[in-house]
Amino acid sequence: MDLNENEKFEHEEFKHEEFKHEEFTHVESQYATLKRIVENLDLCFARFTYPEFEVIEYNNKAYELLNEINTSTGLQMALVEFNFYNLLPVKRDIIELIKLAFEKKDNYQEVFKYNIFGKEVYYKFIYQPLFGKNNNIIEVVAIGFDVTKDTKSRKKMEKALKIQDEIYANVSHELKTPLSVIFSANQMMDIYLKQFSYDECKDKIFEYNNIIKQNCYRLTKIINNIVDISKNNTGNFKLNLSNENIVDVIENIVTSVTEYVKLKDLNIIFDTDVEEKIIACDTYQIERVMLNLISNAIKFSNSNGEIRVNIVDKDTKVEVTVKDEGVGIETKHLANIFQRYYQVDKSLNRNAEGSGIGLSLVKLIIEKHGGKIYAKSKVNEGSSFIFELPATTIENDDMNYINNENNKIEMIKTEFADIYKI
Ligand code: ADP
């Protein structure tokens, strides 16, 4: 009986040992599987002791990241010591911040930027505490992953929002001026109509009505510009291309403004070395470019000056120049005038209004056509604005440009609203 009992006990003992062994190999194989997964994860993984932050282990991805960062800065990996700061390259002391987060029973997260072979990449690292039996922190597990795509699109959005804010701030200021002029003119009309008979104040009413009309055109111009800038910011500014004779388009717009230019005691002359040059362009947008450049030439010219519009056929491209004999632009300002809201003289002694948006839109339109624009100038001698358009055509698109004078008059009134009393 005793023996049997003994045998039984030994047997049980043996079975228990066998079970423990099985359990151990089971756990070990699970651990090995887990380790293999972690090793090959597309995430950086590392474990550190706490609170010393000494490296316990790390996976391939963490090593690869470190290797890429170091080799791109010319460091030899064999000489790199693996410690907390370089294993997941955090670039600055964040241990105190991690400890602080852990004290608050939180994890710690931060995004770091690296330059790997000239490319900007962003990694987010999360530091998570591991707790022992007594609820004390025994280890720190860190994982890091590539957030370049998300970070870049977030930065792009932040930039777009900043531009949007800038536009609102500038534009609301721009809108206020014509609006308050309209309001005052309207109040004056009221006063006249209350105090005098219609016949007595008829002239004044017409005068104020004209002021209102001109400022409505100015508002239209500003709003058109804002719409285009917003469209461009959201990627919705699209050209309506057709194959057209660019010489006709430019000549017609010059002819349409000739009378307006004369009213300002200026002369406009058109010249071309080619009669026909068919290129793919958006005629409405090219007319806007021309009106903007001509209205600037008028604004910054002195009486009796000359404005020359010139076309040169350069085979693979067409070159259009708008040249004036006006005040000119100092060299130091030349590179900036195509920037939005840039004005050389923001003071009120300018001889016309303006918002500093015109040239940035002109540049945008020309670049959308695949062309480029630049300016040459000498103070007190005048300025030349030169743009080039590629002489390419699009398939299956017949000419559809119609020289519609009525549409053009409205367009001129809008684009010239800063300089003309209508
Ligand atoms: P604005 O509405 O102020 O005219 P633009 O973007 O059209 O805005 O022009 C920006 C600035 O470039 C102008 O304020 C002016 O200082 C300068 N500029 C543009 N065209 C000329 C020109 N033909 N002669 C002199 N200065 C010019």
Coordinates of C-alpha atoms and ligand atoms in Angstrom, one line a residue:
M1 CA 0.0 0.0 0.0
D2 CA 2.8 2.3 1.0
L3 CA 4.8 1.4 -2.0
N4 CA 1.8 1.9 -4.1
E5 CA 1.2 5.2 -2.5
N6 CA 4.8 6.1 -3.1
E7 CA 4.6 5.0 -6.7
K8 CA 1.4 6.9 -7.1
F9 CA 3.0 10.0 -5.6
E10 CA 6.1 9.7 -7.8
H11 CA 3.8 9.2 -10.8
E12 CA 1.8 12.3 -9.9
E13 CA 5.0 14.2 -9.3
F14 CA 6.4 13.1 -12.6
K15 CA 3.1 14.1 -14.4
H16 CA 3.2 17.5 -12.6
E17 CA 6.8 18.1 -13.7
E18 CA 5.9 17.0 -17.3
F19 CA 2.9 19.4 -17.2
K20 CA 5.1 22.2 -15.9
H21 CA 7.6 21.5 -18.6
E22 CA 4.9 21.4 -21.3
E23 CA 3.5 24.7 -20.0
F24 CA 6.9 26.2 -20.0
T25 CA 7.7 25.2 -23.6
H26 CA 4.2 26.4 -24.5
V27 CA 4.8 29.8 -22.9
E28 CA 8.3 29.8 -24.4
S29 CA 7.1 29.0 -27.9
Q30 CA 4.4 31.7 -27.5
Y31 CA 7.0 34.1 -26.3
A32 CA 9.2 33.2 -29.3
T33 CA 6.3 33.7 -31.7
L34 CA 5.6 37.1 -30.1
K35 CA 9.3 38.0 -30.2
R36 CA 9.4 37.0 -33.9
I37 CA 6.4 39.2 -34.6
V38 CA 7.9 42.1 -32.7
E39 CA 11.2 41.6 -34.4
N40 CA 9.7 41.9 -37.8
L41 CA 7.0 44.4 -37.0
D42 CA 7.0 47.5 -39.2
L43 CA 7.1 49.5 -35.9
C44 CA 10.1 50.5 -33.9
F45 CA 10.1 48.6 -30.6
A46 CA 12.4 48.9 -27.6
R47 CA 12.3 48.0 -23.9
F48 CA 14.1 50.0 -21.3
T49 CA 14.7 49.5 -17.6
Y50 CA 13.0 51.9 -15.2
P51 CA 14.0 54.4 -13.9
E52 CA 17.5 54.0 -15.4
F53 CA 16.3 53.8 -19.0
E54 CA 18.9 51.3 -20.0
V55 CA 18.3 49.3 -23.2
I56 CA 16.9 45.8 -22.6
E57 CA 16.1 44.9 -26.2
Y58 CA 15.0 46.4 -29.5
N59 CA 13.7 45.1 -32.8
N60 CA 14.9 45.2 -36.4
K61 CA 12.9 48.3 -37.4
A62 CA 14.4 50.3 -34.5
Y63 CA 17.8 49.3 -35.6
E64 CA 17.0 50.1 -39.3
L65 CA 15.8 53.6 -38.4
L66 CA 18.9 54.3 -36.3
N67 CA 21.0 53.0 -39.1
E68 CA 19.3 55.2 -41.8
I69 CA 19.6 58.3 -39.6
N70 CA 23.2 57.7 -38.8
T71 CA 24.4 56.7 -42.3
S72 CA 22.7 59.7 -43.8
T73 CA 24.7 61.8 -41.4
G74 CA 27.9 59.9 -42.1
L75 CA 28.1 58.1 -38.8
Q76 CA 29.5 54.6 -38.6
M77 CA 27.0 52.2 -37.1
A78 CA 29.7 50.0 -35.6
L79 CA 30.7 53.0 -33.4
V80 CA 27.2 53.8 -32.2
E81 CA 26.5 53.0 -28.6
F82 CA 22.9 51.8 -28.1
N83 CA 21.4 53.9 -25.4
F84 CA 18.0 55.5 -24.7
Y85 CA 18.7 58.6 -26.6
N86 CA 20.0 57.1 -29.9
L87 CA 18.1 53.9 -30.1
L88 CA 14.8 55.7 -30.7
P89 CA 16.5 58.9 -31.7
V90 CA 14.7 61.4 -29.6
K91 CA 17.3 64.2 -30.0
R92 CA 16.7 65.8 -26.6
D93 CA 16.2 65.0 -22.9
I94 CA 12.7 63.7 -22.6
I95 CA 13.2 61.3 -19.6
E96 CA 11.8 63.9 -17.1
L97 CA 8.8 64.4 -19.3
I98 CA 8.2 60.6 -19.5
K99 CA 8.5 60.2 -15.8
L100 CA 6.1 63.1 -15.2
A101 CA 3.5 61.5 -17.6
F102 CA 4.0 58.1 -15.8
E103 CA 3.4 59.7 -12.4
K104 CA 0.1 60.9 -13.8
K105 CA -0.7 57.3 -14.9
D106 CA -0.4 58.4 -18.5
N107 CA 1.8 57.3 -21.4
Y108 CA 4.1 59.8 -23.1
Q109 CA 3.9 60.6 -26.9
E110 CA 5.9 62.9 -29.1
V111 CA 6.6 63.3 -32.8
F112 CA 10.2 63.8 -34.0
K113 CA 11.5 65.0 -37.3
Y114 CA 14.5 63.4 -39.1
N115 CA 16.3 64.2 -42.2
I116 CA 17.1 60.9 -43.9
F117 CA 19.2 61.3 -47.1
G118 CA 17.6 64.8 -47.7
K119 CA 14.1 63.6 -47.1
E120 CA 12.0 64.9 -44.1
V121 CA 10.4 62.0 -42.2
Y122 CA 8.4 62.1 -39.0
Y123 CA 8.2 59.4 -36.3
K124 CA 5.8 59.3 -33.4
F125 CA 7.1 57.5 -30.3
I126 CA 4.9 56.3 -27.5
Y127 CA 6.4 55.4 -24.2
Q128 CA 4.3 53.0 -22.1
P129 CA 5.1 51.9 -18.5
L130 CA 5.0 48.2 -17.6
F131 CA 4.0 47.5 -14.0
G132 CA 5.2 44.8 -11.6
K133 CA 3.3 42.9 -9.0
N134 CA 3.3 45.8 -6.5
N135 CA 2.0 48.1 -9.1
N136 CA 5.4 49.8 -9.4
I137 CA 6.9 50.6 -12.8
I138 CA 9.5 48.0 -13.8
E139 CA 10.1 48.7 -17.5
V140 CA 9.3 51.1 -20.3
V141 CA 8.1 49.8 -23.6
A142 CA 8.5 52.2 -26.5
I143 CA 7.0 51.9 -29.9
G144 CA 7.7 54.3 -32.8
F145 CA 6.0 54.6 -36.2
D146 CA 6.2 56.6 -39.4
V147 CA 3.7 59.5 -39.3
T148 CA 5.2 61.4 -42.2
K149 CA 2.2 61.2 -44.5
D150 CA -0.2 62.4 -41.7
T151 CA 2.1 65.1 -40.4
K152 CA 2.7 66.5 -43.9
S153 CA -1.0 66.6 -44.7
R154 CA -1.7 68.2 -41.3
K155 CA 1.0 70.8 -41.9
K156 CA -0.4 71.5 -45.4
M157 CA -3.8 72.0 -43.8
E158 CA -2.4 74.3 -41.1
K159 CA -0.7 76.3 -43.8
A160 CA -3.9 76.6 -45.9
L161 CA -5.8 77.7 -42.7
K162 CA -3.1 80.3 -42.0
I163 CA -3.4 81.6 -45.6
Q164 CA -7.2 81.6 -45.2
D165 CA -6.9 83.7 -41.9
E166 CA -4.5 86.1 -43.7
I167 CA -7.0 86.5 -46.5
Y168 CA -9.9 87.1 -44.2
A169 CA -7.9 89.7 -42.3
N170 CA -6.6 91.5 -45.4
V171 CA -9.8 91.2 -47.3
S172 CA -12.2 92.3 -44.6
H173 CA -10.1 95.5 -44.4
E174 CA -10.2 95.8 -48.2
L175 CA -14.0 95.3 -48.3
K176 CA -14.6 98.0 -45.6
T177 CA -13.3 100.9 -47.7
P178 CA -15.6 100.6 -50.7
L179 CA -18.5 99.6 -48.4
S180 CA -18.2 102.7 -46.3
V181 CA -17.9 104.9 -49.4
I182 CA -21.2 103.3 -50.7
F183 CA -22.8 103.9 -47.3
S184 CA -21.7 107.5 -47.1
A185 CA -22.9 108.2 -50.7
N186 CA -26.2 106.7 -49.9
Q187 CA -26.6 108.8 -46.7
M188 CA -25.7 112.0 -48.8
M189 CA -28.4 111.0 -51.3
D190 CA -30.9 110.7 -48.5
I191 CA -30.0 114.1 -47.1
Y192 CA -30.3 115.8 -50.5
L193 CA -33.6 114.1 -51.3
K194 CA -35.1 115.1 -48.0
Q195 CA -34.0 118.8 -48.2
F196 CA -34.4 119.6 -51.9
S197 CA -36.7 118.9 -54.8
Y198 CA -35.6 116.2 -57.2
D199 CA -34.7 118.8 -59.9
E200 CA -32.6 120.8 -57.5
C201 CA -30.5 117.8 -56.4
K202 CA -30.6 115.7 -59.6
D203 CA -26.9 116.4 -60.4
K204 CA -25.8 115.5 -56.9
I205 CA -27.9 112.3 -57.0
F206 CA -26.2 111.2 -60.3
E207 CA -22.8 112.0 -58.8
Y208 CA -23.4 109.9 -55.7
N209 CA -24.9 107.2 -57.8
N210 CA -21.7 107.0 -59.8
I211 CA -19.6 106.8 -56.7
I212 CA -21.8 103.9 -55.6
K213 CA -21.5 102.2 -59.0
Q214 CA -17.7 102.5 -59.0
N215 CA -17.4 101.1 -55.5
C216 CA -19.7 98.2 -56.5
Y217 CA -17.2 97.4 -59.2
R218 CA -14.3 97.6 -56.7
L219 CA -16.2 95.2 -54.5
T220 CA -16.8 92.8 -57.4
K221 CA -13.1 92.8 -58.2
I222 CA -12.0 92.1 -54.7
I223 CA -14.6 89.3 -54.4
N224 CA -13.6 87.8 -57.7
N225 CA -10.0 87.8 -56.5
I226 CA -10.9 86.2 -53.2
V227 CA -12.9 83.5 -54.9
D228 CA -9.9 82.7 -57.2
I229 CA -7.4 82.6 -54.4
S230 CA -9.7 80.3 -52.4
K231 CA -10.3 78.1 -55.4
N232 CA -6.5 77.8 -55.9
N233 CA -6.0 76.9 -52.2
T234 CA -8.4 74.1 -52.5
G235 CA -7.0 73.0 -55.9
N236 CA -10.1 74.1 -57.8
F237 CA -8.7 76.8 -59.9
K238 CA -9.0 75.3 -63.3
L239 CA -8.3 76.8 -66.7
N240 CA -10.8 76.6 -69.5
L241 CA -8.4 75.9 -72.4
S242 CA -9.1 76.2 -76.1
N243 CA -6.8 76.7 -79.1
E244 CA -6.9 80.4 -80.0
N245 CA -5.0 83.0 -81.9
I246 CA -3.3 84.7 -78.9
V247 CA -2.4 87.7 -81.1
D248 CA -6.1 88.5 -81.6
V249 CA -6.9 88.0 -77.9
I250 CA -4.2 90.5 -76.8
E251 CA -4.9 93.0 -79.6
N252 CA -8.6 93.0 -78.9
I253 CA -8.2 93.7 -75.3
V254 CA -5.8 96.6 -76.0
T255 CA -8.3 98.1 -78.5
S256 CA -11.0 97.8 -75.9
V257 CA -9.1 99.8 -73.3
T258 CA -7.7 102.4 -75.6
E259 CA -10.4 105.0 -74.9
Y260 CA -10.1 104.4 -71.1
V261 CA -6.4 104.9 -71.3
K262 CA -6.8 108.2 -73.2
L263 CA -9.1 109.5 -70.5
K264 CA -6.0 109.3 -68.2
D265 CA -3.9 111.4 -70.7
L266 CA -2.0 108.3 -71.6
N267 CA -1.4 106.5 -74.9
I268 CA -1.4 102.8 -75.5
I269 CA 0.3 101.2 -78.5
F270 CA 0.1 97.7 -79.7
D271 CA 2.8 96.0 -81.8
T272 CA 3.5 92.4 -82.9
D273 CA 5.9 90.5 -85.1
V274 CA 3.4 87.8 -85.9
E275 CA -0.2 87.9 -87.2
E276 CA -1.3 84.6 -86.0
K277 CA -0.1 82.2 -83.3
I278 CA -2.5 79.5 -82.2
I279 CA -1.9 78.4 -78.6
A280 CA -4.0 76.6 -75.9
C281 CA -5.1 79.3 -73.5
D282 CA -8.0 80.4 -71.3
T283 CA -9.0 83.7 -73.1
Y284 CA -11.0 85.0 -70.2
Q285 CA -8.0 84.6 -67.8
I286 CA -5.5 86.0 -70.3
E287 CA -7.8 89.1 -70.7
R288 CA -7.7 89.4 -66.9
V289 CA -3.9 89.2 -66.9
M290 CA -3.7 92.0 -69.6
L291 CA -6.2 94.2 -67.8
N292 CA -4.3 93.8 -64.5
L293 CA -1.0 94.7 -66.1
I294 CA -2.5 97.6 -68.1
S295 CA -4.3 99.0 -65.1
N296 CA -1.1 98.9 -63.1
A297 CA 0.7 100.6 -66.0
I298 CA -2.0 103.3 -65.9
K299 CA -1.9 103.6 -62.0
F300 CA 1.9 104.1 -61.9
S301 CA 2.3 106.3 -65.0
N302 CA 2.6 110.1 -65.2
S303 CA 0.4 112.1 -67.6
N304 CA 1.3 112.0 -71.3
G305 CA 3.1 108.7 -70.8
E306 CA 3.1 105.8 -73.2
I307 CA 2.1 102.2 -72.6
R308 CA 3.4 99.7 -75.1
V309 CA 2.0 96.2 -75.5
N310 CA 4.3 94.0 -77.6
I311 CA 4.1 90.4 -78.9
V312 CA 7.1 88.4 -80.0
D313 CA 6.9 85.0 -81.5
K314 CA 9.6 82.9 -80.0
D315 CA 8.8 79.7 -81.8
T316 CA 8.1 77.3 -78.9
K317 CA 6.7 80.2 -76.9
V318 CA 5.0 83.6 -77.2
E319 CA 6.3 86.6 -75.3
V320 CA 4.0 89.4 -74.3
T321 CA 5.4 92.6 -72.8
V322 CA 3.5 95.5 -71.1
K323 CA 5.8 98.4 -70.8
D324 CA 5.2 101.8 -69.2
E325 CA 7.1 105.0 -68.6
G326 CA 5.9 105.4 -65.1
V327 CA 7.5 105.7 -61.6
G328 CA 9.3 102.4 -61.8
I329 CA 10.1 99.9 -59.1
E330 CA 13.3 99.8 -57.0
T331 CA 15.4 96.7 -57.6
K332 CA 15.0 95.6 -53.9
H333 CA 11.2 95.4 -54.4
L334 CA 11.2 93.7 -57.8
A335 CA 11.4 90.1 -56.5
N336 CA 8.5 90.6 -54.1
I337 CA 5.9 92.4 -56.2
F338 CA 4.3 89.1 -57.3
Q339 CA 3.8 88.1 -53.6
R340 CA 0.2 88.4 -52.4
Y341 CA -0.5 91.7 -50.6
Y342 CA 2.9 93.2 -51.4
Q343 CA 2.7 96.8 -52.2
V344 CA 5.8 99.1 -52.6
D345 CA 3.9 102.1 -51.3
K346 CA 1.1 101.3 -49.0
S347 CA 0.6 105.0 -48.1
L348 CA -2.4 107.0 -49.1
N349 CA -0.4 109.3 -51.5
R350 CA -0.6 106.7 -54.2
N351 CA -2.6 107.9 -57.2
A352 CA -4.9 105.0 -57.0
E353 CA -6.4 102.3 -54.8
G354 CA -5.2 98.7 -54.8
S355 CA -5.1 95.5 -52.7
G356 CA -1.8 94.0 -53.7
I357 CA -3.6 90.9 -55.0
G358 CA -3.5 91.6 -58.7
L359 CA 0.1 90.5 -59.6
S360 CA -0.1 87.4 -57.5
L361 CA -3.2 86.3 -59.4
V362 CA -1.5 87.3 -62.7
K363 CA 1.5 85.1 -61.8
L364 CA -0.9 82.2 -60.8
I365 CA -2.8 82.4 -64.1
I366 CA 0.4 82.5 -66.2
E367 CA 2.0 79.6 -64.3
K368 CA -1.3 77.6 -64.7
H369 CA -0.7 78.0 -68.4
G370 CA 2.8 76.5 -68.0
G371 CA 4.3 80.0 -68.6
K372 CA 6.3 82.4 -66.5
I373 CA 6.3 86.1 -65.7
Y374 CA 8.9 88.6 -64.5
A375 CA 9.4 92.3 -64.3
K376 CA 12.2 94.7 -65.3
S377 CA 12.2 98.2 -64.0
K378 CA 14.2 101.5 -63.5
V379 CA 13.0 104.1 -61.0
N380 CA 11.6 107.2 -62.8
E381 CA 12.0 105.5 -66.2
G382 CA 9.3 102.8 -66.1
S383 CA 8.6 99.1 -65.8
S384 CA 8.2 96.2 -68.2
F385 CA 6.1 93.1 -67.3
I386 CA 7.0 90.2 -69.5
F387 CA 5.2 86.9 -69.7
E388 CA 5.8 83.9 -71.8
L389 CA 3.2 81.3 -72.7
P390 CA 4.2 77.9 -74.2
A391 CA 3.1 77.6 -77.9
T392 CA 1.4 74.3 -77.4
T393 CA -2.1 73.3 -78.5
I394 CA -4.6 70.8 -77.1
E395 CA -6.3 68.0 -79.0
N396 CA -9.9 68.2 -80.3
D397 CA -10.5 71.7 -79.4
D398 CA -11.6 74.2 -82.0
M399 CA -11.4 77.9 -81.5
N400 CA -14.3 79.3 -79.6
Y401 CA -13.0 82.8 -78.7
I402 CA -15.6 85.5 -79.5
N403 CA -14.6 89.1 -79.1
N404 CA -17.7 90.1 -77.1
E405 CA -17.4 93.9 -76.5
N406 CA -20.2 94.0 -73.9
N407 CA -18.7 91.4 -71.7
K408 CA -15.4 93.1 -72.0
I409 CA -16.8 96.5 -71.0
E410 CA -18.0 95.0 -67.7
M411 CA -14.7 93.3 -67.2
I412 CA -12.7 96.5 -67.8
K413 CA -15.0 98.4 -65.4
T414 CA -14.3 95.8 -62.8
E415 CA -10.5 95.5 -63.3
F416 CA -10.1 99.2 -63.7
A417 CA -12.4 100.1 -60.8
D418 CA -9.4 101.2 -58.7
I419 CA -8.5 104.0 -61.2
Y420 CA -11.6 105.2 -63.0
K421 CA -14.6 107.2 -62.1
I422 CA -17.3 105.5 -64.1
Ligands
ADP1 P1 -2.1 96.7 -56.4 O1 -3.5 96.3 -56.3 O2 -1.5 97.3 -55.2 O3 -1.8 97.4 -57.7 P2 -0.6 94.5 -57.6 O4 -0.4 93.1 -57.1 O5 -1.2 94.7 -58.9 O6 -1.4 95.2 -56.4 O7 0.8 95.2 -57.5 C1 1.7 95.1 -56.4 C2 2.6 96.3 -56.3 O8 3.6 96.2 -57.4 C3 1.9 97.6 -56.5 O9 1.4 98.1 -55.3 C4 3.1 98.5 -56.9 O10 3.9 98.9 -55.8 C5 4.0 97.5 -57.8 N1 3.7 97.7 -59.2 C6 2.9 96.9 -60.0 N2 2.9 97.3 -61.3 C7 3.7 98.4 -61.3 C8 4.1 99.3 -62.4 N3 3.7 99.1 -63.6 N4 4.9 100.3 -62.1 C9 5.3 100.5 -60.8 N5 5.0 99.7 -59.8 C10 4.2 98.7 -60.0

